[in-house]
Short mmCIF file of C-alpha atoms in Angstrom, two decimals:
data_model
loop_
_atom_site.label_atom_id
_atom_site.label_comp_id
_atom_site.label_asym_id
_atom_site.label_seq_id
_atom_site.Cartn_x
_atom_site.Cartn_y
_atom_site.Cartn_z
CA MET A 1183 82.70 76.25 123.81
CA ALA A 1184 84.68 75.09 120.78
CA PRO A 1185 85.78 77.73 118.28
CA ARG A 1186 83.56 78.10 115.25
CA TYR A 1187 86.49 77.60 112.90
CA ALA A 1188 89.51 75.48 113.63
CA PRO A 1189 92.83 77.32 113.47
CA SER A 1190 94.29 74.75 111.09
CA LEU A 1191 94.97 75.91 107.52
CA TRP A 1192 95.13 72.40 106.07
CA SER A 1193 91.84 72.49 104.19
CA ARG A 1194 92.41 75.82 102.44
CA LEU A 1195 95.92 77.21 102.09
CA PRO A 1196 97.89 74.18 100.76
CA PRO A 1197 95.33 73.19 98.06
CA VAL A 1198 94.82 76.76 96.85
CA ALA A 1199 98.52 77.71 96.89
CA LEU A 1200 99.74 74.51 95.21
CA LEU A 1201 96.94 74.58 92.62
CA LEU A 1202 97.85 78.15 91.69
CA GLU A 1203 101.52 77.23 91.41
CA VAL A 1204 100.74 74.28 89.13
CA ILE A 1205 98.61 76.56 86.92
CA PHE A 1206 101.40 79.16 86.73
CA ILE A 1207 104.01 76.51 85.90
CA VAL A 1208 101.84 75.21 83.04
CA LEU A 1209 101.26 78.75 81.71
CA PHE A 1210 104.96 79.58 81.81
CA ALA A 1211 105.89 76.23 80.27
CA PHE A 1212 103.74 76.71 77.18
CA PHE A 1213 103.45 80.45 76.71
CA VAL A 1214 106.50 82.24 78.17
CA GLU A 1215 110.16 82.42 77.17
CA ILE A 1216 113.04 84.51 78.47
CA GLU A 1217 114.26 87.10 76.00
CA GLU A 1218 117.76 86.51 74.70
CA LEU A 1219 120.20 89.13 75.96
CA LYS A 1220 122.44 90.56 73.27
CA ASP A 1221 125.99 91.65 74.00
CA LYS A 1222 125.28 95.33 73.40
CA LYS A 1223 122.61 95.25 76.09
CA ASN A 1224 124.83 93.87 78.84
CA GLN A 1225 125.74 97.30 80.18
CA GLU A 1226 122.12 98.41 80.09
CA PHE A 1227 121.12 95.25 81.93
CA LEU A 1228 123.63 95.80 84.73
CA TYR A 1229 122.53 99.42 85.11
CA PHE A 1230 118.86 98.50 85.29
CA TYR A 1231 119.50 95.51 87.55
CA ALA A 1232 120.86 97.79 90.29
CA ILE A 1233 117.57 99.73 90.31
CA PHE A 1234 115.59 96.49 90.16
CA GLN A 1235 117.41 95.31 93.30
CA ASP A 1236 116.37 98.47 95.14
CA VAL A 1237 112.71 97.87 94.32
CA HIS A 1238 113.11 94.18 95.18
CA VAL A 1239 114.33 95.11 98.66
CA MET A 1240 111.44 97.55 99.07
CA VAL A 1241 108.78 95.01 98.16
CA PHE A 1242 109.98 92.05 100.19
CA LEU A 1243 111.86 93.69 103.05
CA GLY A 1244 110.55 97.24 103.38
CA PHE A 1245 106.82 96.53 103.05
CA GLY A 1246 107.26 93.37 105.14
CA PHE A 1247 108.83 94.99 108.18
CA VAL A 1248 106.73 98.13 108.04
CA SER A 1249 103.69 95.83 108.42
CA ALA A 1250 105.11 94.24 111.58
CA PHE A 1251 104.04 97.08 113.90
CA LEU A 1252 101.19 95.22 115.62
CA VAL A 1253 102.23 93.66 118.89
CA ARG A 1254 100.84 90.17 118.14
CA TYR A 1255 100.89 90.19 114.34
CA GLY A 1256 104.59 90.42 113.49
CA PHE A 1257 104.97 86.95 111.96
CA SER A 1258 101.90 87.46 109.79
CA GLY A 1259 102.86 90.99 108.78
CA VAL A 1260 106.17 89.82 107.35
CA GLY A 1261 105.24 86.28 106.33
CA PHE A 1262 101.96 86.99 104.59
CA GLY A 1263 103.56 89.90 102.76
CA LEU A 1264 106.15 87.47 101.40
CA LEU A 1265 103.45 84.93 100.49
CA VAL A 1266 101.30 87.42 98.59
CA ALA A 1267 104.18 89.21 96.86
CA ALA A 1268 105.81 85.94 95.77
CA MET A 1269 102.53 84.73 94.30
CA VAL A 1270 101.42 87.91 92.56
CA VAL A 1271 104.77 88.62 90.87
CA GLN A 1272 104.31 85.37 88.95
CA TRP A 1273 100.79 86.29 87.89
CA ALA A 1274 101.79 89.88 87.10
CA THR A 1275 104.71 88.75 84.95
CA PHE A 1276 102.39 86.62 82.85
CA ILE A 1277 99.42 88.97 82.60
CA ASN A 1278 101.61 91.98 81.75
CA ALA A 1279 103.07 90.02 78.83
CA PHE A 1280 99.73 88.50 77.80
CA LEU A 1281 97.39 91.52 77.82
CA PRO A 1282 99.18 93.59 75.12
CA SER A 1283 98.85 90.76 72.63
CA PHE A 1284 95.23 90.23 73.69
CA TYR A 1285 94.31 93.92 73.33
CA PHE A 1286 95.98 94.41 69.98
CA SER A 1287 95.16 90.92 68.61
CA HIS A 1288 98.84 90.09 68.14
CA PHE A 1289 98.84 86.53 69.39
CA ASN A 1290 102.54 85.86 69.06
CA TRP A 1291 103.14 82.91 71.32
CA PRO A 1292 105.21 82.39 73.28
CA VAL A 1293 105.55 85.85 74.82
CA HIS A 1294 109.01 86.99 75.84
CA ILE A 1295 109.93 88.39 79.24
CA ASN A 1296 113.01 90.30 80.36
CA LEU A 1297 114.24 92.19 83.41
CA ASN A 1298 111.79 94.99 82.70
CA SER A 1299 108.97 92.44 82.89
CA LEU A 1300 110.10 91.40 86.36
CA ALA A 1301 110.41 95.05 87.40
CA GLU A 1302 106.83 95.78 86.31
CA ALA A 1303 105.69 92.68 88.20
CA GLU A 1304 107.44 94.00 91.34
CA LEU A 1305 105.54 97.28 90.99
CA CYS A 1306 102.28 95.36 90.67
CA ALA A 1307 103.22 93.47 93.83
CA ALA A 1308 103.86 96.80 95.57
CA SER A 1309 100.34 97.92 94.62
CA ALA A 1310 98.92 94.70 96.10
CA LEU A 1311 100.89 95.20 99.33
CA VAL A 1312 99.61 98.78 99.57
CA ALA A 1313 96.06 97.45 99.29
CA MET A 1314 96.80 94.70 101.80
CA GLY A 1315 97.46 97.28 104.48
CA ALA A 1316 93.75 98.12 104.67
CA VAL A 1317 92.75 94.52 105.54
CA HIS A 1318 95.84 93.85 107.66
CA GLY A 1319 95.07 91.44 110.50
CA LYS A 1320 91.46 90.73 109.49
CA THR A 1321 91.92 88.05 106.81
CA ASN A 1322 93.53 84.63 106.59
CA PRO A 1323 96.35 83.79 104.14
CA THR A 1324 94.05 82.05 101.67
CA GLN A 1325 91.88 85.14 101.44
CA LEU A 1326 95.01 87.26 101.00
CA LEU A 1327 96.17 85.16 98.04
CA LEU A 1328 92.86 85.69 96.26
CA PHE A 1329 92.90 89.35 97.31
CA GLY A 1330 96.38 89.90 95.84
CA LEU A 1331 95.62 88.16 92.54
CA LEU A 1332 92.39 90.11 92.03
CA GLU A 1333 94.04 93.42 92.93
CA VAL A 1334 96.88 92.89 90.46
CA THR A 1335 94.43 91.82 87.76
CA GLY A 1336 92.33 94.94 88.28
CA PHE A 1337 95.42 97.14 88.41
CA VAL A 1338 96.91 95.79 85.17
CA VAL A 1339 93.56 95.82 83.33
CA THR A 1340 93.02 99.44 84.40
CA GLN A 1341 96.46 100.39 83.10
CA LYS A 1342 95.83 98.73 79.74
CA LEU A 1343 92.37 100.31 79.56
CA MET A 1344 93.86 103.77 80.11
CA ASP A 1345 96.46 103.10 77.44
CA THR A 1346 93.81 101.92 74.99
CA LEU A 1347 91.37 104.78 75.57
CA PHE A 1348 93.77 107.69 76.06
CA LYS A 1349 97.11 106.48 74.63
CA SER A 1350 98.66 107.46 77.96
CA GLY A 1351 101.31 104.74 78.11
CA ARG A 1352 102.73 104.65 81.63
CA ILE A 1353 102.23 108.34 82.37
CA TYR A 1354 99.70 107.64 85.11
CA ALA A 1355 101.08 104.25 86.22
CA THR A 1356 102.60 105.64 89.43
CA MET A 1357 99.41 107.41 90.43
CA GLN A 1358 97.41 104.27 89.73
CA MET A 1359 99.80 102.12 91.76
CA TYR A 1360 99.29 104.19 94.91
CA VAL A 1361 95.71 105.43 94.53
CA PHE A 1362 94.28 102.28 92.93
CA GLY A 1363 95.91 100.03 95.53
CA ALA A 1364 94.82 102.13 98.51
CA LEU A 1365 91.20 102.60 97.39
CA PHE A 1366 90.93 98.95 96.35
CA GLY A 1367 92.01 97.89 99.84
CA VAL A 1368 89.75 100.38 101.60
CA MET A 1369 86.68 99.24 99.65
CA THR A 1370 87.46 95.61 100.39
CA SER A 1371 87.86 96.43 104.07
CA TRP A 1372 84.54 98.29 104.03
CA VAL A 1373 82.71 95.26 102.62
CA LEU A 1374 84.47 92.93 105.10
CA TYR A 1375 83.64 95.12 108.11
CA ARG A 1376 82.54 93.04 111.09
CA SER A 1377 79.68 94.75 112.89
CA ASP A 1378 80.09 92.52 115.94
CA ALA A 1379 83.73 93.46 116.42
CA GLU A 1380 84.84 96.02 118.97
CA PRO A 1381 85.37 99.58 117.65
CA ARG A 1382 89.05 99.17 118.47
CA HIS A 1383 90.43 95.65 118.80
CA GLU A 1384 92.37 95.00 122.00
CA LYS A 1385 95.28 93.56 119.95
CA GLU A 1386 95.46 96.45 117.52
CA LYS A 1387 98.39 98.17 119.22
CA PHE A 1388 102.17 98.28 119.07
CA ASP A 1389 105.04 98.19 121.55
CA SER A 1390 108.69 99.23 121.51
CA LYS A 1391 109.94 96.06 119.78
CA THR A 1392 107.38 95.90 116.98
CA GLY A 1393 107.62 99.66 116.53
CA LEU A 1394 111.37 99.35 116.07
CA PHE A 1395 110.97 96.63 113.40
CA ALA A 1396 108.39 98.75 111.60
CA MET A 1397 110.76 101.73 111.76
CA LEU A 1398 113.44 99.56 110.13
CA GLY A 1399 111.03 98.75 107.31
CA LEU A 1400 110.22 102.44 106.95
CA LEU A 1401 113.92 103.30 106.58
CA PHE A 1402 114.33 100.75 103.78
CA LEU A 1403 111.31 102.18 101.97
CA TRP A 1404 112.44 105.76 102.60
CA MET A 1405 115.96 105.15 101.27
CA PHE A 1406 114.94 103.27 98.13
CA TRP A 1407 111.77 105.18 97.19
CA PRO A 1408 113.67 107.37 94.67
CA SER A 1409 114.59 104.19 92.78
CA MET A 1410 110.95 103.12 92.57
CA ASN A 1411 109.89 106.49 91.18
CA PHE A 1412 112.81 106.53 88.74
CA MET A 1413 111.95 103.04 87.49
CA GLN A 1414 108.53 104.31 86.42
CA VAL A 1415 109.28 107.87 85.28
CA LYS A 1416 112.70 107.21 83.64
CA ASP A 1417 113.81 110.79 84.37
CA ILE A 1418 116.84 111.38 86.57
CA ARG A 1419 115.30 114.58 87.93
CA VAL A 1420 112.63 112.59 89.73
CA VAL A 1421 115.36 111.12 91.96
CA TYR A 1422 116.33 114.57 93.23
CA SER A 1423 112.71 115.65 93.60
CA THR A 1424 111.77 112.48 95.50
CA TYR A 1425 114.71 112.79 97.87
CA LEU A 1426 113.95 116.42 98.73
CA ALA A 1427 110.21 115.84 99.08
CA GLN A 1428 110.75 112.88 101.40
CA ALA A 1429 113.16 114.85 103.57
CA VAL A 1430 110.62 117.66 103.97
CA SER A 1431 107.71 115.29 104.59
CA ALA A 1432 109.65 113.44 107.32
CA VAL A 1433 110.35 116.70 109.18
CA THR A 1434 106.78 117.88 108.67
CA ALA A 1435 105.41 114.57 109.96
CA MET A 1436 107.43 114.90 113.18
CA ALA A 1437 106.23 118.47 113.75
CA VAL A 1438 102.57 117.76 113.01
CA SER A 1439 102.63 114.65 115.23
CA VAL A 1440 103.76 116.77 118.17
CA LEU A 1441 101.30 119.59 117.44
CA SER A 1442 98.33 117.22 117.16
CA SER A 1443 99.20 115.24 120.29
CA PRO A 1444 97.38 116.20 123.52
CA LYS A 1445 100.60 115.45 125.42
CA GLY A 1446 102.90 117.14 122.90
CA LYS A 1447 104.77 113.94 122.01
CA ILE A 1448 105.72 112.17 118.79
CA ASN A 1449 103.62 109.21 117.67
CA LEU A 1450 105.87 106.65 115.98
CA VAL A 1451 103.10 105.16 113.82
CA HIS A 1452 102.17 108.59 112.43
CA VAL A 1453 105.79 109.30 111.53
CA GLN A 1454 106.23 105.92 109.84
CA GLY A 1455 103.44 106.56 107.37
CA ALA A 1456 103.65 110.31 106.81
CA SER A 1457 107.41 110.22 106.15
CA LEU A 1458 106.71 108.36 102.89
CA ALA A 1459 104.03 110.80 101.73
CA GLY A 1460 106.49 113.06 99.90
CA GLY A 1461 107.84 110.19 97.79
CA VAL A 1462 104.30 109.03 96.96
CA ALA A 1463 103.25 112.54 95.90
CA ILE A 1464 106.32 113.10 93.70
CA GLY A 1465 105.82 109.73 92.03
CA ALA A 1466 102.30 110.78 91.09
CA ALA A 1467 103.36 114.31 90.09
CA ARG A 1468 106.16 113.00 87.82
CA THR A 1469 107.26 116.23 86.14
CA VAL A 1470 108.69 118.25 89.04
CA HIS A 1471 111.85 120.01 87.89
CA ASP A 1472 112.23 122.78 90.46
CA PRO A 1473 113.59 121.77 93.90
CA TRP A 1474 111.40 124.23 95.79
CA VAL A 1475 108.27 122.86 94.12
CA ALA A 1476 109.20 119.33 95.17
CA MET A 1477 109.76 120.56 98.73
CA VAL A 1478 106.38 122.31 98.82
CA ILE A 1479 104.67 119.15 97.56
CA GLY A 1480 106.53 117.12 100.18
CA MET A 1481 105.45 119.48 102.97
CA CYS A 1482 101.79 119.43 101.88
CA ALA A 1483 101.85 115.63 101.54
CA GLY A 1484 103.44 115.16 104.97
CA LEU A 1485 100.96 117.56 106.55
CA LEU A 1486 97.87 115.91 105.04
CA SER A 1487 99.16 112.41 105.74
CA ALA A 1488 99.99 113.12 109.40
CA LEU A 1489 96.63 114.78 110.01
CA GLY A 1490 94.90 111.89 108.22
CA TYR A 1491 96.68 109.42 110.48
CA ARG A 1492 95.61 111.34 113.57
CA TYR A 1493 91.95 111.96 112.73
CA MET A 1494 90.73 110.21 109.55
CA LYS A 1495 91.03 106.58 110.62
CA ASP A 1496 88.68 106.91 113.61
CA HIS A 1497 86.24 109.12 111.72
CA MET A 1498 86.03 106.62 108.83
CA LEU A 1499 85.30 103.83 111.28
CA PHE A 1500 82.60 105.86 113.04
CA ALA A 1501 80.97 107.42 109.97
CA PHE A 1502 81.33 104.71 107.31
CA GLU A 1503 82.10 101.53 109.31
CA CYS A 1504 85.33 101.18 107.32
CA HIS A 1505 88.37 99.97 109.23
CA ASP A 1506 91.70 100.85 107.58
CA THR A 1507 94.35 99.07 109.67
CA CYS A 1508 97.47 100.70 108.20
CA SER A 1509 95.76 103.97 107.21
CA VAL A 1510 96.63 103.42 103.55
CA LEU A 1511 94.16 106.15 102.66
CA SER A 1512 96.33 108.69 104.47
CA VAL A 1513 99.70 107.26 103.42
CA TYR A 1514 99.09 106.52 99.73
CA ALA A 1515 95.70 107.69 98.42
CA ILE A 1516 95.72 111.29 99.66
CA PRO A 1517 99.38 112.03 98.77
CA GLY A 1518 98.88 110.24 95.45
CA ILE A 1519 95.87 112.38 94.58
CA LEU A 1520 97.73 115.49 95.76
CA GLY A 1521 100.67 114.67 93.49
CA THR A 1522 98.34 113.92 90.60
CA PHE A 1523 96.69 117.33 90.83
CA GLY A 1524 100.13 118.84 91.25
CA HIS A 1525 101.02 117.27 87.91
CA LEU A 1526 97.89 118.85 86.40
CA ILE A 1527 98.74 122.32 87.74
CA LEU A 1528 102.36 122.10 86.54
CA GLN A 1529 101.23 121.08 83.06
CA LEU A 1530 98.61 123.84 82.84
CA THR A 1531 101.08 126.53 83.94
CA SER A 1532 103.62 125.41 81.36
CA THR A 1533 101.36 126.02 78.35
CA ASP A 1534 100.05 129.30 76.92
CA ASP A 1535 97.48 127.67 74.63
CA LEU A 1536 94.07 127.68 76.33
CA THR A 1537 92.67 124.98 74.02
CA ILE A 1538 95.50 122.59 74.81
CA ALA A 1539 95.15 123.34 78.51
CA ILE A 1540 91.41 122.56 78.48
CA ARG A 1541 91.93 119.34 76.52
CA PHE A 1542 94.63 118.20 78.92
CA ALA A 1543 92.46 119.00 81.95
CA VAL A 1544 89.51 117.03 80.54
CA HIS A 1545 91.82 114.14 79.60
CA PHE A 1546 93.32 114.22 83.08
CA ILE A 1547 89.98 114.26 84.88
CA CYS A 1548 88.74 111.32 82.80
CA VAL A 1549 91.83 109.26 83.63
CA VAL A 1550 91.55 109.96 87.36
CA PHE A 1551 87.79 109.32 87.40
CA ILE A 1552 88.05 106.00 85.57
CA SER A 1553 91.02 104.85 87.70
CA ILE A 1554 89.20 105.64 90.95
CA SER A 1555 85.96 104.07 89.70
CA MET A 1556 87.76 100.88 88.68
CA SER A 1557 89.46 100.61 92.06
CA LEU A 1558 86.19 101.08 93.95
CA VAL A 1559 84.27 98.59 91.81
CA THR A 1560 86.94 95.87 91.79
CA GLY A 1561 87.60 96.37 95.50
CA SER A 1562 83.92 95.94 96.31
CA ILE A 1563 83.65 92.79 94.18
CA THR A 1564 86.74 91.36 95.88
CA GLY A 1565 85.27 92.13 99.29
CA PHE A 1566 82.07 90.25 98.52
CA LEU A 1567 84.06 87.26 97.26
CA LEU A 1568 86.25 87.19 100.37
CA LYS A 1569 83.20 87.46 102.63
CA LEU A 1570 82.01 83.99 101.59
CA LYS A 1571 82.07 81.51 104.48
CA PHE A 1572 83.91 79.09 102.21
CA TRP A 1573 87.20 80.85 103.08
CA LYS A 1574 86.65 80.30 106.83
CA PRO A 1575 87.80 83.67 108.15
CA GLN A 1576 89.12 83.76 111.70
CA GLN A 1577 86.91 84.71 114.62
CA ASP A 1578 86.80 88.32 115.78
CA ARG A 1579 88.90 87.51 118.83
CA LYS A 1580 91.56 85.93 116.60
CA CYS A 1581 92.04 89.02 114.44
CA PHE A 1582 95.48 90.64 114.68
CA ASP A 1583 96.83 87.45 116.25
CA ASP A 1584 99.67 85.27 114.94
CA GLN A 1585 98.57 82.27 116.99
CA ALA A 1586 95.69 81.62 114.60
CA PHE A 1587 98.17 80.76 111.80
CA TRP A 1588 101.71 80.21 113.11
CA GLU A 1589 103.41 77.63 115.32
CA PHE A 1590 104.72 78.80 118.69
CA PRO A 1591 106.61 75.85 120.20
CA HIS A 1592 107.19 77.62 123.52
CA LEU A 1593 103.42 77.94 123.96
CA ALA A 1594 102.65 74.29 123.12
CA VAL A 1595 101.05 72.16 125.82
CA HIS A 1596 103.18 69.09 126.51
CA LYS A 1597 101.32 66.07 127.83
#
């Protein structure tokens, strides 16, 4: 029996990708200029460029390799991550420059971009890649392009909405990057759930080679995560806090993986995700000045993330029919929420004025509630759009399989 959908991408990916590129080129041609760099800013540029390079490596190399853990989805894990990130950084660069003038009715065209604009676009791409982990292996590249563009749009609009309503600036940007991205992806995955698919796909597994590549990606993320947090917080103390929290969370993840294993052995996938939990939590907590506090947050984040990896993924699939391939809920959402409430507790303990404390708590709860609500709503809408048969999703048996999208000359049949 012939497959319902042909494996060829001719009718979808090239037209969509090239059309989007033409649109972006036209937008940049008429509405965007590069800001002129003055001599006095040269030193500042070189300093910031070093941090930008760290984040650049994280987005395109770290997130790419850490997604290559599935035994038959390595090409797609790395390649589709590059495709989505390369597309969304263009859109994010434009929309980040456009929305401020739209919100405040300052239509000064063309808008100017600089290295900071590219850095913010990289962070938006990181949020899209976080969200992508939830639908990993269950969508085709055309769906992923639309998914990434809609996620970045929702993420940026939510940031600007928070700034407009609460004058928060970028105080909650890190929390939104992790929590918004993870919940957006989980909601999309919930809408896209295939009831006819097996509870656990036969190809959803890893071996020694793919596990080693994913571990390499983890090490890149682990080493450069302090730079990502520093880029957003702009406080040198966050570098120390992130480093210490990550160290503690990595050790905690190893210990919890052994304790929760029936055979008393370490699970490599659990360690890969939970080792990053400390950095995620500190990025959301922001104002952690005491080393021991950072270490406690890192331990709690590693503990919750490792336990979430072990138990939450299967329970979510059974209870809610929501399949989270990379367990982004455990890696990013839970540590991000933990760090956010850690930020609240630290702020409340640092003030003696009850009125100020109550106002801050109400302000904080409103920000978190609106951010989570926006992620759930936009993720659901995106899921319904991607579920349309127009996008020709792969068959259930072709999920988590590179052969549906990539050439393998050694497997070709020669007549």
